């Protein structure tokens, strides 16, 4: 090999490296960092994220009381505020020393902020109120009409008077704004209502727009409803509710109960003693009847109600929703049915008249003697 050729290879141990080639640098000395140094660096970084008191005023420092910790950092204890300080050579300031208590306190503050944020988000997610705009300004549409228009989307809450919880919104001059807030029993009803009825005509040429209420609107709605609440019911009224619950299978504002009307006529039941037993079997049927919608808790047939009323109480609210969708406007034995959630106050019980009782007994006697 030509001796003038640059090379970093060695022919033998006596060969001299070409001076144009720089020898490799000496190995870098690796210094091990003590765990305490890592802790100090981390603590110094954490200081920026922690809300603490202002740096110590240098004029308040007694040079004779300055000490050094095991990491070689200057430390100082201030009797004025009972605080420990460490000198930061980079910022040239005496900064409060980060202690475990300070870290725990800051973590607690942060955790509370997170919990508050999560709570607000949970409240937003669970808003059951619907904002409706575009309602005619002439007052022709009131709470009951809005309730009837949206009732297929889910059960609308009722107050102690039995009226739907719907607030017609007014401005600062107490003038109607053409907007309303509707309270559903369940939050799931809100997107259903928006999907089915947003930008539809509530009356000819009156298009309404729907959206989920904001948290502020929902809270205001709740405050207004509480301020309008009826005085507490007497014990007598409550006893009546308990009796209805036990007898007919519903409670006040019960949203799991569906009321089906025009299912039969009392007159046709007089001809067949097994009429109502057969009717209940049809309702319980899991293929074509209400049983198709889900587990049924109880069924009560109001045998003498001229509107042919039946109440069906389900175990789950979702089953009641399915039943309303299945039975409303459906034809049964030539009749168009009406199905809706129980409104919380109507009583469908009707006593049999003496005249009808006499007719029924005569027909049954004739039926037995056949």
XYZ file of C-alpha atoms in Angstrom:
370
model
C 0.000 0.000 0.000
C 1.265 3.520 -0.827
C 2.495 5.149 2.350
C 1.033 8.525 1.321
C -2.455 7.104 1.092
C -4.772 8.243 3.870
C -5.980 5.418 5.964
C -7.280 4.740 9.385
C -6.203 1.107 9.250
C -3.040 -0.121 10.973
C -0.661 -2.417 9.090
C 1.270 -3.211 12.231
C 1.731 -1.892 15.671
C 4.609 0.385 14.590
C 2.759 2.146 11.742
C 2.177 5.871 12.299
C -1.273 7.304 11.679
C -1.367 9.732 8.781
C -1.395 13.230 10.308
C -4.302 14.282 8.138
C -6.560 11.853 10.005
C -7.671 13.016 13.430
C -7.402 10.387 16.142
C -10.640 9.347 17.770
C -11.681 11.481 20.731
C -11.069 10.083 24.195
C -14.017 8.250 25.746
C -16.532 10.510 27.431
C -16.661 10.167 31.159
C -20.154 9.189 32.269
C -21.178 10.739 35.558
C -23.858 8.931 37.498
C -26.584 11.189 38.797
C -27.597 10.600 42.364
C -31.293 9.958 42.977
C -31.433 13.050 45.181
C -30.311 15.209 42.220
C -33.121 13.806 40.083
C -35.619 14.556 42.812
C -34.311 18.116 43.140
C -34.509 18.722 39.382
C -38.021 17.332 39.218
C -39.052 19.409 42.189
C -37.579 22.548 40.610
C -39.575 21.898 37.420
C -42.717 21.210 39.405
C -42.323 24.578 41.110
C -43.450 26.312 37.920
C -46.742 24.443 37.946
C -47.540 25.024 41.599
C -49.196 28.142 42.841
C -47.049 29.290 45.768
C -46.115 32.444 47.612
C -43.862 35.076 46.026
C -40.062 34.652 46.178
C -38.407 35.743 49.406
C -37.196 39.333 49.514
C -33.372 39.271 49.625
C -33.408 42.156 52.114
C -35.098 39.904 54.652
C -32.322 37.293 54.570
C -29.850 36.960 57.416
C -26.645 35.734 55.763
C -25.632 33.984 58.982
C -28.677 31.702 58.817
C -28.095 30.415 55.294
C -27.502 26.674 55.240
C -26.734 24.039 52.649
C -28.732 20.854 52.068
C -27.210 17.488 51.159
C -27.332 18.401 47.458
C -25.286 21.542 48.044
C -28.194 23.943 47.518
C -28.500 27.038 49.675
C -31.494 26.883 52.023
C -33.052 29.411 54.319
C -35.787 29.336 56.947
C -37.862 32.491 57.255
C -39.262 33.081 60.718
C -41.554 35.723 59.268
C -43.754 33.253 57.382
C -42.430 29.959 58.771
C -41.377 29.029 55.259
C -38.405 27.117 53.894
C -36.673 28.565 50.823
C -34.076 27.289 48.327
C -31.832 29.556 46.296
C -32.336 29.124 42.540
C -29.034 29.985 40.858
C -30.688 30.236 37.430
C -33.307 32.849 38.387
C -31.194 34.173 41.267
C -34.203 34.077 43.561
C -35.069 32.471 46.876
C -38.009 30.266 45.969
C -40.308 28.410 48.380
C -39.131 24.864 48.948
C -41.454 22.224 47.545
C -42.671 20.012 50.337
C -44.840 16.931 50.334
C -47.658 18.900 51.957
C -47.496 21.509 49.194
C -47.602 18.806 46.514
C -50.550 17.108 48.216
C -52.362 20.429 48.556
C -51.850 21.278 44.899
C -52.933 17.790 43.877
C -56.065 18.191 45.971
C -56.884 21.518 44.302
C -56.314 20.003 40.870
C -58.449 16.982 41.724
C -61.300 19.219 42.851
C -61.109 21.135 39.577
C -61.222 17.882 37.621
C -64.166 16.612 39.677
C -66.034 19.891 39.187
C -65.382 19.753 35.443
C -66.527 16.129 35.300
C -69.643 16.969 37.326
C -70.568 19.795 34.952
C -70.018 17.529 31.946
C -72.154 14.826 33.560
C -74.919 17.374 34.147
C -74.711 18.461 30.500
C -74.851 14.853 29.306
C -77.936 14.167 31.446
C -80.002 17.200 30.432
C -83.550 15.922 29.734
C -84.844 19.282 28.462
C -85.652 20.232 24.891
C -85.527 23.800 23.538
C -88.273 24.571 21.025
C -88.299 27.718 18.896
C -90.634 28.950 16.172
C -93.830 28.641 18.224
C -96.567 31.009 16.941
C -96.454 34.327 18.777
C -100.244 34.717 18.827
C -100.654 32.304 21.739
C -102.540 29.740 19.681
C -100.106 27.003 20.756
C -99.933 26.335 24.488
C -98.255 23.753 26.725
C -100.803 21.003 26.109
C -100.574 21.289 22.313
C -96.759 21.123 22.472
C -97.011 18.073 24.743
C -99.389 16.298 22.370
C -97.136 17.074 19.411
C -94.031 15.604 21.055
C -95.567 12.830 23.168
C -94.438 10.014 20.861
C -90.801 10.849 21.630
C -91.103 9.907 25.291
C -92.850 10.652 28.546
C -93.071 14.384 29.319
C -92.909 15.153 33.010
C -96.063 16.373 34.765
C -96.368 18.648 37.761
C -98.656 18.245 40.768
C -101.528 19.751 38.792
C -101.147 17.079 36.112
C -99.979 19.605 33.520
C -96.904 18.957 31.348
C -93.722 20.627 32.592
C -93.237 23.018 29.687
C -92.016 26.582 30.150
C -93.028 29.236 27.624
C -90.061 31.622 27.587
C -90.480 35.393 27.874
C -88.062 38.310 27.492
C -87.161 41.024 30.004
C -90.417 42.811 29.216
C -92.401 39.641 29.914
C -93.236 39.185 26.242
C -93.446 35.686 24.779
C -90.355 34.890 22.669
C -91.832 32.050 20.617
C -89.617 29.564 22.477
C -90.286 26.892 25.077
C -88.472 24.329 27.208
C -89.908 20.814 27.437
C -88.895 18.425 30.252
C -88.800 14.748 29.342
C -88.583 11.992 31.911
C -85.475 10.612 30.198
C -82.594 12.309 28.409
C -82.807 9.766 25.559
C -86.088 11.351 24.429
C -84.340 14.617 23.477
C -82.352 13.328 20.449
C -85.388 11.304 19.358
C -87.527 14.461 19.343
C -84.868 16.394 17.414
C -84.564 13.613 14.850
C -88.314 13.309 14.282
C -89.653 16.839 14.678
C -86.887 19.369 14.007
C -87.960 21.733 11.207
C -91.490 20.333 11.031
C -94.796 22.204 11.024
C -96.466 22.225 14.407
C -99.324 24.058 12.676
C -99.656 24.937 8.984
C -96.859 27.307 7.914
C -95.338 27.326 11.434
C -92.027 25.457 11.407
C -90.433 24.722 14.767
C -86.762 24.089 15.450
C -85.518 21.841 18.197
C -82.232 21.512 20.054
C -80.979 20.230 23.373
C -81.307 22.831 26.124
C -78.138 24.335 27.554
C -77.172 23.705 31.168
C -78.076 27.287 32.063
C -81.504 26.964 30.423
C -82.118 23.645 32.134
C -81.224 25.052 35.550
C -83.468 28.078 35.038
C -86.252 25.773 33.908
C -85.875 23.746 37.095
C -85.895 26.859 39.290
C -89.058 28.152 37.637
C -90.783 24.812 38.066
C -89.886 24.636 41.754
C -91.210 28.147 42.321
C -94.533 27.174 40.730
C -94.975 23.976 42.696
C -98.275 23.317 44.367
C -98.386 23.096 48.154
C -97.773 19.669 49.620
C -100.629 17.253 49.251
C -102.637 16.302 52.272
C -102.360 12.846 53.803
C -105.770 12.090 52.366
C -104.521 12.810 48.838
C -101.489 10.591 49.429
C -103.656 7.744 50.677
C -105.624 8.008 47.446
C -102.408 7.713 45.441
C -101.300 4.634 47.377
C -104.697 3.041 46.797
C -104.508 3.719 43.070
C -100.984 2.265 42.948
C -102.119 -0.926 44.665
C -105.398 -1.239 42.766
C -104.559 -0.142 39.243
C -100.778 -0.571 39.039
C -99.747 3.043 38.621
C -98.204 5.749 40.745
C -98.318 9.526 40.409
C -96.412 10.532 37.232
C -95.614 6.907 36.501
C -93.755 6.701 33.205
C -93.655 2.912 32.915
C -97.428 2.669 32.531
C -99.108 2.868 29.128
C -102.785 3.750 28.734
C -104.481 2.145 25.719
C -107.919 3.414 24.712
C -110.644 2.163 22.355
C -109.523 -1.414 22.874
C -113.057 -2.711 23.500
C -116.608 -1.654 24.232
C -118.299 -2.675 27.501
C -121.392 -3.731 25.552
C -119.645 -6.464 23.568
C -118.159 -7.875 26.789
C -121.684 -8.603 28.063
C -122.121 -11.358 25.486
C -119.095 -13.378 26.603
C -118.141 -14.051 30.251
C -114.593 -14.893 29.102
C -114.189 -11.701 27.096
C -111.841 -9.910 29.477
C -109.809 -13.040 30.206
C -109.237 -13.494 26.490
C -108.398 -9.799 26.119
C -105.756 -9.996 28.842
C -104.258 -13.058 27.182
C -104.039 -11.148 23.892
C -102.306 -8.248 25.639
C -99.782 -10.540 27.321
C -98.980 -12.292 24.036
C -95.266 -11.935 23.267
C -95.727 -12.268 19.510
C -98.453 -9.755 18.670
C -99.483 -8.142 21.980
C -97.889 -5.800 24.491
C -95.736 -8.647 25.777
C -93.728 -8.235 22.579
C -92.365 -4.957 23.981
C -90.892 -6.371 27.185
C -91.688 -7.829 30.620
C -95.074 -6.698 31.956
C -95.539 -5.881 35.623
C -99.330 -5.688 35.648
C -102.385 -5.197 33.427
C -105.641 -3.618 34.544
C -108.729 -3.568 32.335
C -111.251 -0.873 33.176
C -114.183 -3.045 32.254
C -116.913 -0.415 32.569
C -115.079 2.571 31.086
C -116.959 3.544 27.898
C -113.634 4.428 26.209
C -112.430 0.822 26.482
C -109.377 1.680 28.601
C -106.562 -0.657 29.653
C -103.437 0.188 31.641
C -100.277 -1.851 31.028
C -97.403 -1.367 33.465
C -93.979 -2.546 32.314
C -90.905 -3.431 34.311
C -88.691 -1.135 32.228
C -89.321 2.314 30.786
C -87.889 1.278 27.404
C -90.624 -1.370 27.117
C -93.301 1.258 27.735
C -91.792 3.403 24.961
C -91.943 0.476 22.549
C -95.552 -0.206 23.516
C -96.629 3.371 22.773
C -94.928 3.181 19.377
C -96.469 -0.241 18.664
C -100.042 0.377 19.810
C -100.734 4.011 19.028
C -102.843 4.396 15.839
C -102.843 0.621 15.419
C -106.097 -1.124 14.439
C -107.413 -3.879 16.676
C -110.633 -5.725 15.844
C -111.649 -2.858 13.562
C -110.896 -0.141 16.117
C -108.150 2.482 15.917
C -106.260 2.419 19.197
C -104.800 5.305 21.149
C -101.714 4.620 23.294
C -99.846 7.058 25.487
C -97.936 7.245 28.749
C -100.035 7.590 31.880
C -100.320 11.307 32.679
C -100.019 10.883 36.441
C -103.460 12.141 37.471
C -106.296 10.687 35.374
C -108.523 8.062 36.984
C -110.096 5.692 34.487
C -112.080 3.657 36.978
C -115.812 3.686 36.271
C -118.402 1.907 38.405
C -120.882 -0.349 36.690
C -124.372 1.091 36.650
C -127.286 -0.898 38.072
C -128.884 -0.967 34.631
C -125.786 -2.421 32.939
C -125.309 -4.873 35.757
C -128.850 -6.173 35.282
C -128.319 -6.497 31.519
C -125.038 -8.314 32.033
C -126.483 -10.814 34.506
C -129.396 -11.605 32.188
C -127.062 -12.219 29.252
C -124.813 -14.423 31.341
C -127.785 -16.398 32.559
C -128.871 -16.894 28.967
C -125.300 -17.911 28.063
C -125.170 -20.508 30.858
C -128.550 -21.984 29.966
C -127.657 -22.603 26.351
